[in-house]
mmCIF file of C-alpha atoms in Angstrom:
data_model
loop_
_atom_site.group_PDB
_atom_site.id
_atom_site.type_symbol
_atom_site.label_atom_id
_atom_site.label_comp_id
_atom_site.label_asym_id
_atom_site.label_seq_id
_atom_site.Cartn_x
_atom_site.Cartn_y
_atom_site.Cartn_z
ATOM 1 C CA ALA A 228 -98.390 2.145 -34.051
ATOM 2 C CA GLN A 229 -94.797 2.751 -35.040
ATOM 3 C CA SER A 230 -91.988 2.807 -32.490
ATOM 4 C CA VAL A 231 -88.214 3.054 -32.254
ATOM 5 C CA ALA A 232 -85.739 1.573 -29.782
ATOM 6 C CA GLN A 233 -82.285 3.003 -29.207
ATOM 7 C CA PRO A 234 -80.879 0.521 -26.701
ATOM 8 C CA GLU A 235 -77.825 2.414 -25.503
ATOM 9 C CA ASP A 236 -78.106 5.604 -23.482
ATOM 10 C CA GLN A 237 -74.537 6.685 -24.206
ATOM 11 C CA VAL A 238 -71.901 5.678 -26.721
ATOM 12 C CA ASN A 239 -68.266 6.473 -25.964
ATOM 13 C CA VAL A 240 -65.701 6.284 -28.747
ATOM 14 C CA ALA A 241 -62.133 7.449 -29.202
ATOM 15 C CA GLU A 242 -61.479 10.087 -31.834
ATOM 16 C CA GLY A 243 -60.580 8.436 -35.125
ATOM 17 C CA ASN A 244 -62.331 5.174 -34.287
ATOM 18 C CA PRO A 245 -65.490 3.943 -36.029
ATOM 19 C CA LEU A 246 -68.758 5.153 -34.525
ATOM 20 C CA THR A 247 -71.970 3.112 -34.481
ATOM 21 C CA VAL A 248 -75.304 4.175 -33.009
ATOM 22 C CA LYS A 249 -77.933 1.448 -32.937
ATOM 23 C CA CYS A 250 -81.610 1.709 -33.839
ATOM 24 C CA THR A 251 -84.352 -0.864 -34.237
ATOM 25 C CA TYR A 252 -87.892 -0.058 -35.306
ATOM 26 C CA SER A 253 -91.405 -1.454 -35.381
ATOM 27 C CA VAL A 254 -94.070 -0.614 -37.963
ATOM 28 C CA SER A 255 -97.040 -2.473 -39.342
ATOM 29 C CA GLY A 256 -96.148 -1.710 -42.954
ATOM 30 C CA ASN A 257 -92.974 -0.546 -44.668
ATOM 31 C CA PRO A 258 -90.909 2.146 -42.984
ATOM 32 C CA TYR A 259 -89.472 5.505 -43.771
ATOM 33 C CA LEU A 260 -86.436 5.877 -41.471
ATOM 34 C CA PHE A 261 -84.562 8.988 -40.382
ATOM 35 C CA TRP A 262 -81.559 10.042 -38.298
ATOM 36 C CA TYR A 263 -81.236 13.439 -36.638
ATOM 37 C CA VAL A 264 -78.525 15.051 -34.512
ATOM 38 C CA GLN A 265 -79.007 17.590 -31.720
ATOM 39 C CA TYR A 266 -76.408 19.836 -30.126
ATOM 40 C CA PRO A 267 -77.066 21.310 -26.652
ATOM 41 C CA ASN A 268 -79.997 23.746 -26.500
ATOM 42 C CA ARG A 269 -80.490 23.554 -30.265
ATOM 43 C CA GLY A 270 -83.096 22.082 -32.564
ATOM 44 C CA LEU A 271 -82.661 18.777 -34.374
ATOM 45 C CA GLN A 272 -80.726 18.644 -37.625
ATOM 46 C CA PHE A 273 -81.510 16.113 -40.323
ATOM 47 C CA LEU A 274 -78.668 13.699 -41.170
ATOM 48 C CA LEU A 275 -80.108 11.119 -43.558
ATOM 49 C CA LYS A 276 -83.128 9.025 -44.452
ATOM 50 C CA TYR A 277 -84.080 5.685 -45.960
ATOM 51 C CA ILE A 278 -87.081 5.699 -48.284
ATOM 52 C CA THR A 279 -86.508 2.868 -50.740
ATOM 53 C CA GLY A 280 -83.774 1.356 -52.877
ATOM 54 C CA ASP A 281 -80.169 0.862 -51.767
ATOM 55 C CA ASN A 282 -79.971 -0.336 -48.180
ATOM 56 C CA LEU A 283 -76.871 1.777 -47.514
ATOM 57 C CA VAL A 284 -77.738 5.439 -47.218
ATOM 58 C CA LYS A 285 -75.160 8.213 -47.140
ATOM 59 C CA GLY A 286 -75.848 11.500 -45.408
ATOM 60 C CA SER A 287 -74.349 14.675 -44.034
ATOM 61 C CA TYR A 288 -70.963 15.045 -42.277
ATOM 62 C CA GLY A 289 -69.707 11.618 -43.390
ATOM 63 C CA PHE A 290 -72.477 9.645 -41.726
ATOM 64 C CA GLU A 291 -74.156 6.637 -43.274
ATOM 65 C CA ALA A 292 -76.783 4.138 -42.181
ATOM 66 C CA GLU A 293 -77.698 0.625 -43.222
ATOM 67 C CA PHE A 294 -81.294 -0.513 -43.513
ATOM 68 C CA ASN A 295 -81.780 -4.177 -42.575
ATOM 69 C CA LYS A 296 -85.348 -5.293 -43.079
ATOM 70 C CA SER A 297 -84.943 -8.780 -41.607
ATOM 71 C CA GLN A 298 -83.480 -7.359 -38.387
ATOM 72 C CA THR A 299 -85.705 -4.235 -38.471
ATOM 73 C CA SER A 300 -82.624 -2.131 -37.858
ATOM 74 C CA PHE A 301 -81.229 1.149 -39.150
ATOM 75 C CA HIS A 302 -77.857 1.660 -37.457
ATOM 76 C CA LEU A 303 -75.963 4.916 -37.946
ATOM 77 C CA LYS A 304 -72.255 4.692 -38.710
ATOM 78 C CA LYS A 305 -69.241 6.883 -39.286
ATOM 79 C CA PRO A 306 -65.860 5.409 -40.221
ATOM 80 C CA SER A 307 -63.779 7.874 -38.211
ATOM 81 C CA ALA A 308 -65.325 9.864 -35.358
ATOM 82 C CA LEU A 309 -64.485 13.506 -34.641
ATOM 83 C CA VAL A 310 -64.704 15.301 -31.299
ATOM 84 C CA SER A 311 -67.277 17.586 -32.955
ATOM 85 C CA ASP A 312 -69.542 14.548 -33.479
ATOM 86 C CA SER A 313 -70.264 14.572 -29.739
ATOM 87 C CA ALA A 314 -74.018 15.190 -29.594
ATOM 88 C CA LEU A 315 -77.414 13.576 -29.079
ATOM 89 C CA TYR A 316 -78.586 11.341 -31.928
ATOM 90 C CA PHE A 317 -82.197 10.423 -32.636
ATOM 91 C CA CYS A 318 -83.601 7.689 -34.839
ATOM 92 C CA ALA A 319 -87.162 8.097 -36.138
ATOM 93 C CA VAL A 320 -89.648 6.043 -38.167
ATOM 94 C CA ARG A 321 -92.823 6.690 -40.088
ATOM 95 C CA ASP A 322 -95.124 4.012 -41.475
ATOM 96 C CA ILE A 323 -95.573 4.702 -45.194
ATOM 97 C CA ARG A 324 -99.245 3.740 -45.010
ATOM 98 C CA GLY A 325 -100.041 5.316 -41.673
ATOM 99 C CA ASN A 326 -100.683 8.890 -40.651
ATOM 100 C CA ASN A 327 -98.054 11.552 -41.036
ATOM 101 C CA ARG A 328 -96.674 11.115 -37.542
ATOM 102 C CA LEU A 329 -93.030 10.415 -36.873
ATOM 103 C CA ALA A 330 -92.033 8.248 -33.898
ATOM 104 C CA PHE A 331 -88.699 9.124 -32.259
ATOM 105 C CA GLY A 332 -86.395 7.019 -30.148
ATOM 106 C CA LYS A 333 -85.170 8.302 -26.789
ATOM 107 C CA GLY A 334 -81.851 9.364 -28.246
ATOM 108 C CA ASN A 335 -78.249 8.307 -27.805
ATOM 109 C CA GLN A 336 -75.631 10.585 -26.316
ATOM 110 C CA VAL A 337 -72.396 10.166 -28.267
ATOM 111 C CA VAL A 338 -69.164 11.191 -26.565
ATOM 112 C CA VAL A 339 -66.041 11.270 -28.704
ATOM 113 C CA ILE A 340 -62.910 11.207 -26.560
ATOM 114 C CA PRO A 341 -59.888 13.121 -27.858
ATOM 115 C CA ASP B 182 -83.188 32.359 -45.809
ATOM 116 C CA GLY B 183 -85.916 29.752 -45.416
ATOM 117 C CA GLY B 184 -86.443 28.181 -42.057
ATOM 118 C CA ILE B 185 -88.439 27.883 -38.869
ATOM 119 C CA THR B 186 -88.345 30.582 -36.221
ATOM 120 C CA GLN B 187 -89.348 29.900 -32.638
ATOM 121 C CA SER B 188 -89.706 32.587 -30.010
ATOM 122 C CA PRO B 189 -88.931 33.266 -27.312
ATOM 123 C CA LYS B 190 -85.779 31.192 -26.840
ATOM 124 C CA TYR B 191 -86.154 31.257 -23.062
ATOM 125 C CA LEU B 192 -89.354 31.873 -21.099
ATOM 126 C CA PHE B 193 -90.127 31.936 -17.408
ATOM 127 C CA ARG B 194 -93.641 31.527 -16.111
ATOM 128 C CA LYS B 195 -95.275 31.660 -12.750
ATOM 129 C CA GLU B 196 -97.578 28.834 -11.796
ATOM 130 C CA GLY B 197 -101.140 29.458 -12.939
ATOM 131 C CA GLN B 198 -100.185 31.544 -15.952
ATOM 132 C CA ASN B 199 -100.815 30.654 -19.579
ATOM 133 C CA VAL B 200 -97.967 31.230 -22.025
ATOM 134 C CA THR B 201 -97.844 31.124 -25.805
ATOM 135 C CA LEU B 202 -94.857 29.929 -27.808
ATOM 136 C CA SER B 203 -94.521 31.223 -31.338
ATOM 137 C CA CYS B 204 -93.564 29.151 -34.376
ATOM 138 C CA GLU B 205 -93.295 30.662 -37.854
ATOM 139 C CA GLN B 206 -92.027 29.002 -41.040
ATOM 140 C CA ASN B 207 -91.333 30.406 -44.504
ATOM 141 C CA LEU B 208 -90.677 27.045 -46.157
ATOM 142 C CA ASN B 209 -94.213 26.812 -47.575
ATOM 143 C CA HIS B 210 -94.648 23.546 -45.714
ATOM 144 C CA ASP B 211 -98.114 22.160 -45.197
ATOM 145 C CA ALA B 212 -97.612 20.186 -41.994
ATOM 146 C CA MET B 213 -96.419 21.573 -38.677
ATOM 147 C CA TYR B 214 -95.708 19.874 -35.365
ATOM 148 C CA TRP B 215 -95.039 20.631 -31.708
ATOM 149 C CA TYR B 216 -92.834 18.324 -29.639
ATOM 150 C CA ARG B 217 -91.843 18.370 -26.017
ATOM 151 C CA GLN B 218 -88.371 17.198 -25.004
ATOM 152 C CA ASP B 219 -87.461 16.104 -21.488
ATOM 153 C CA PRO B 220 -84.065 14.652 -20.519
ATOM 154 C CA GLY B 221 -83.878 10.927 -21.267
ATOM 155 C CA GLN B 222 -87.370 10.791 -22.779
ATOM 156 C CA GLY B 223 -86.767 11.755 -26.354
ATOM 157 C CA LEU B 224 -89.370 13.765 -28.251
ATOM 158 C CA ARG B 225 -93.059 13.464 -27.498
ATOM 159 C CA LEU B 226 -95.698 14.780 -29.895
ATOM 160 C CA ILE B 227 -98.077 17.396 -28.477
ATOM 161 C CA TYR B 228 -100.112 18.531 -31.499
ATOM 162 C CA TYR B 229 -99.763 18.489 -35.262
ATOM 163 C CA SER B 230 -101.486 20.156 -38.180
ATOM 164 C CA GLN B 231 -101.502 19.012 -41.776
ATOM 165 C CA ILE B 232 -103.534 21.877 -43.202
ATOM 166 C CA VAL B 233 -104.741 25.333 -42.249
ATOM 167 C CA ASN B 234 -107.641 25.382 -39.778
ATOM 168 C CA ASP B 235 -107.149 21.741 -38.864
ATOM 169 C CA PHE B 236 -105.026 20.056 -36.193
ATOM 170 C CA GLN B 237 -104.863 16.787 -34.291
ATOM 171 C CA LYS B 238 -103.833 15.809 -30.783
ATOM 172 C CA GLY B 239 -100.587 13.989 -30.320
ATOM 173 C CA ASP B 240 -99.587 11.750 -27.445
ATOM 174 C CA ILE B 241 -99.457 14.385 -24.693
ATOM 175 C CA ALA B 242 -101.985 17.086 -25.677
ATOM 176 C CA GLU B 243 -103.539 17.586 -22.229
ATOM 177 C CA GLY B 244 -102.856 21.068 -20.897
ATOM 178 C CA TYR B 245 -101.877 22.459 -24.306
ATOM 179 C CA SER B 246 -103.758 24.217 -27.106
ATOM 180 C CA VAL B 247 -102.873 25.268 -30.658
ATOM 181 C CA SER B 248 -104.280 27.152 -33.623
ATOM 182 C CA ARG B 249 -103.498 27.081 -37.340
ATOM 183 C CA GLU B 250 -105.081 30.184 -38.846
ATOM 184 C CA LYS B 251 -102.262 30.729 -41.334
ATOM 185 C CA LYS B 252 -100.105 28.248 -43.202
ATOM 186 C CA GLU B 253 -96.893 29.742 -41.881
ATOM 187 C CA SER B 254 -97.852 29.977 -38.198
ATOM 188 C CA PHE B 255 -98.586 27.345 -35.533
ATOM 189 C CA PRO B 256 -98.525 28.847 -32.019
ATOM 190 C CA LEU B 257 -98.639 26.644 -28.925
ATOM 191 C CA THR B 258 -100.292 27.759 -25.693
ATOM 192 C CA VAL B 259 -99.189 26.072 -22.488
ATOM 193 C CA THR B 260 -102.118 26.453 -20.132
ATOM 194 C CA SER B 261 -102.277 26.409 -16.355
ATOM 195 C CA ALA B 262 -103.789 22.928 -16.654
ATOM 196 C CA GLN B 263 -100.441 21.486 -17.728
ATOM 197 C CA LYS B 264 -99.098 19.945 -14.511
ATOM 198 C CA ASN B 265 -95.416 19.917 -15.339
ATOM 199 C CA PRO B 266 -94.725 22.422 -18.111
ATOM 200 C CA THR B 267 -90.999 22.939 -17.555
ATOM 201 C CA ALA B 268 -89.403 21.506 -20.707
ATOM 202 C CA PHE B 269 -87.754 22.229 -24.045
ATOM 203 C CA TYR B 270 -90.332 22.744 -26.801
ATOM 204 C CA LEU B 271 -89.562 22.102 -30.449
ATOM 205 C CA CYS B 272 -91.565 23.134 -33.487
ATOM 206 C CA ALA B 273 -91.107 21.364 -36.826
ATOM 207 C CA SER B 274 -92.562 21.353 -40.315
ATOM 208 C CA THR B 275 -92.578 19.195 -43.434
ATOM 209 C CA LEU B 276 -94.192 18.974 -46.821
ATOM 210 C CA ALA B 277 -97.335 16.904 -46.439
ATOM 211 C CA VAL B 278 -97.232 15.483 -49.930
ATOM 212 C CA GLY B 279 -96.269 11.873 -49.372
ATOM 213 C CA ARG B 280 -94.647 10.899 -46.118
ATOM 214 C CA ALA B 281 -91.010 10.614 -47.151
ATOM 215 C CA GLY B 282 -90.115 14.175 -46.285
ATOM 216 C CA GLU B 283 -87.910 14.878 -43.322
ATOM 217 C CA LEU B 284 -88.880 17.304 -40.572
ATOM 218 C CA PHE B 285 -87.247 20.710 -40.341
ATOM 219 C CA PHE B 286 -86.886 21.936 -36.758
ATOM 220 C CA GLY B 287 -86.727 25.316 -35.123
ATOM 221 C CA GLU B 288 -84.127 26.127 -32.469
ATOM 222 C CA GLY B 289 -86.489 25.445 -29.599
ATOM 223 C CA SER B 290 -88.023 27.336 -26.700
ATOM 224 C CA ARG B 291 -87.078 26.503 -23.113
ATOM 225 C CA LEU B 292 -89.917 27.077 -20.670
ATOM 226 C CA THR B 293 -89.248 27.194 -16.948
ATOM 227 C CA VAL B 294 -92.009 27.430 -14.364
ATOM 228 C CA LEU B 295 -90.961 29.280 -11.247
#
């Protein structure tokens, strides 16, 4: 079964500094990987996904993520964090040969300090 | 505009009562999902449906029931058998063709048992 680990409960970063949110995954086959963001009392919003091809994926709001197969990682990055980036971030994985279920990590709270 | 509509946004229930959460989508998506979100636990899959009149249990289906009589609707009933129903419930949908599609989420329903 597929699974995701987001090792840090909270990430604190100063406004204007680079932001990184870590994610490692486990699947039996090849993965489809996703990042979502959630603001308080709202649904999840899709940021970006890795399907195949270039390991560096660019998404919404200036976010990008790098797929690293050897390290089974898919870390989310933003070169310069904004206060409005403060939210809960979820990594998710689906096995391309498995069922259509998506496994989510526990989420990382990002706090951008003005 | 296309999207997923969940209702009600907030719901209060007395112990022993069944409640039904509504989820409607006009995205023409085949697959629909129900997740439960608790603080610090990420998203846990309750039920999912990949086609009308068919659905499968997720990881925490006990105490819940669903139906999929129409493509656009996937209501969730929280029964009195659910021991700890207070949570934030999220409905999502995706195209079932292939597995590379991202999930689209509704805005959630917050259920509180009094």
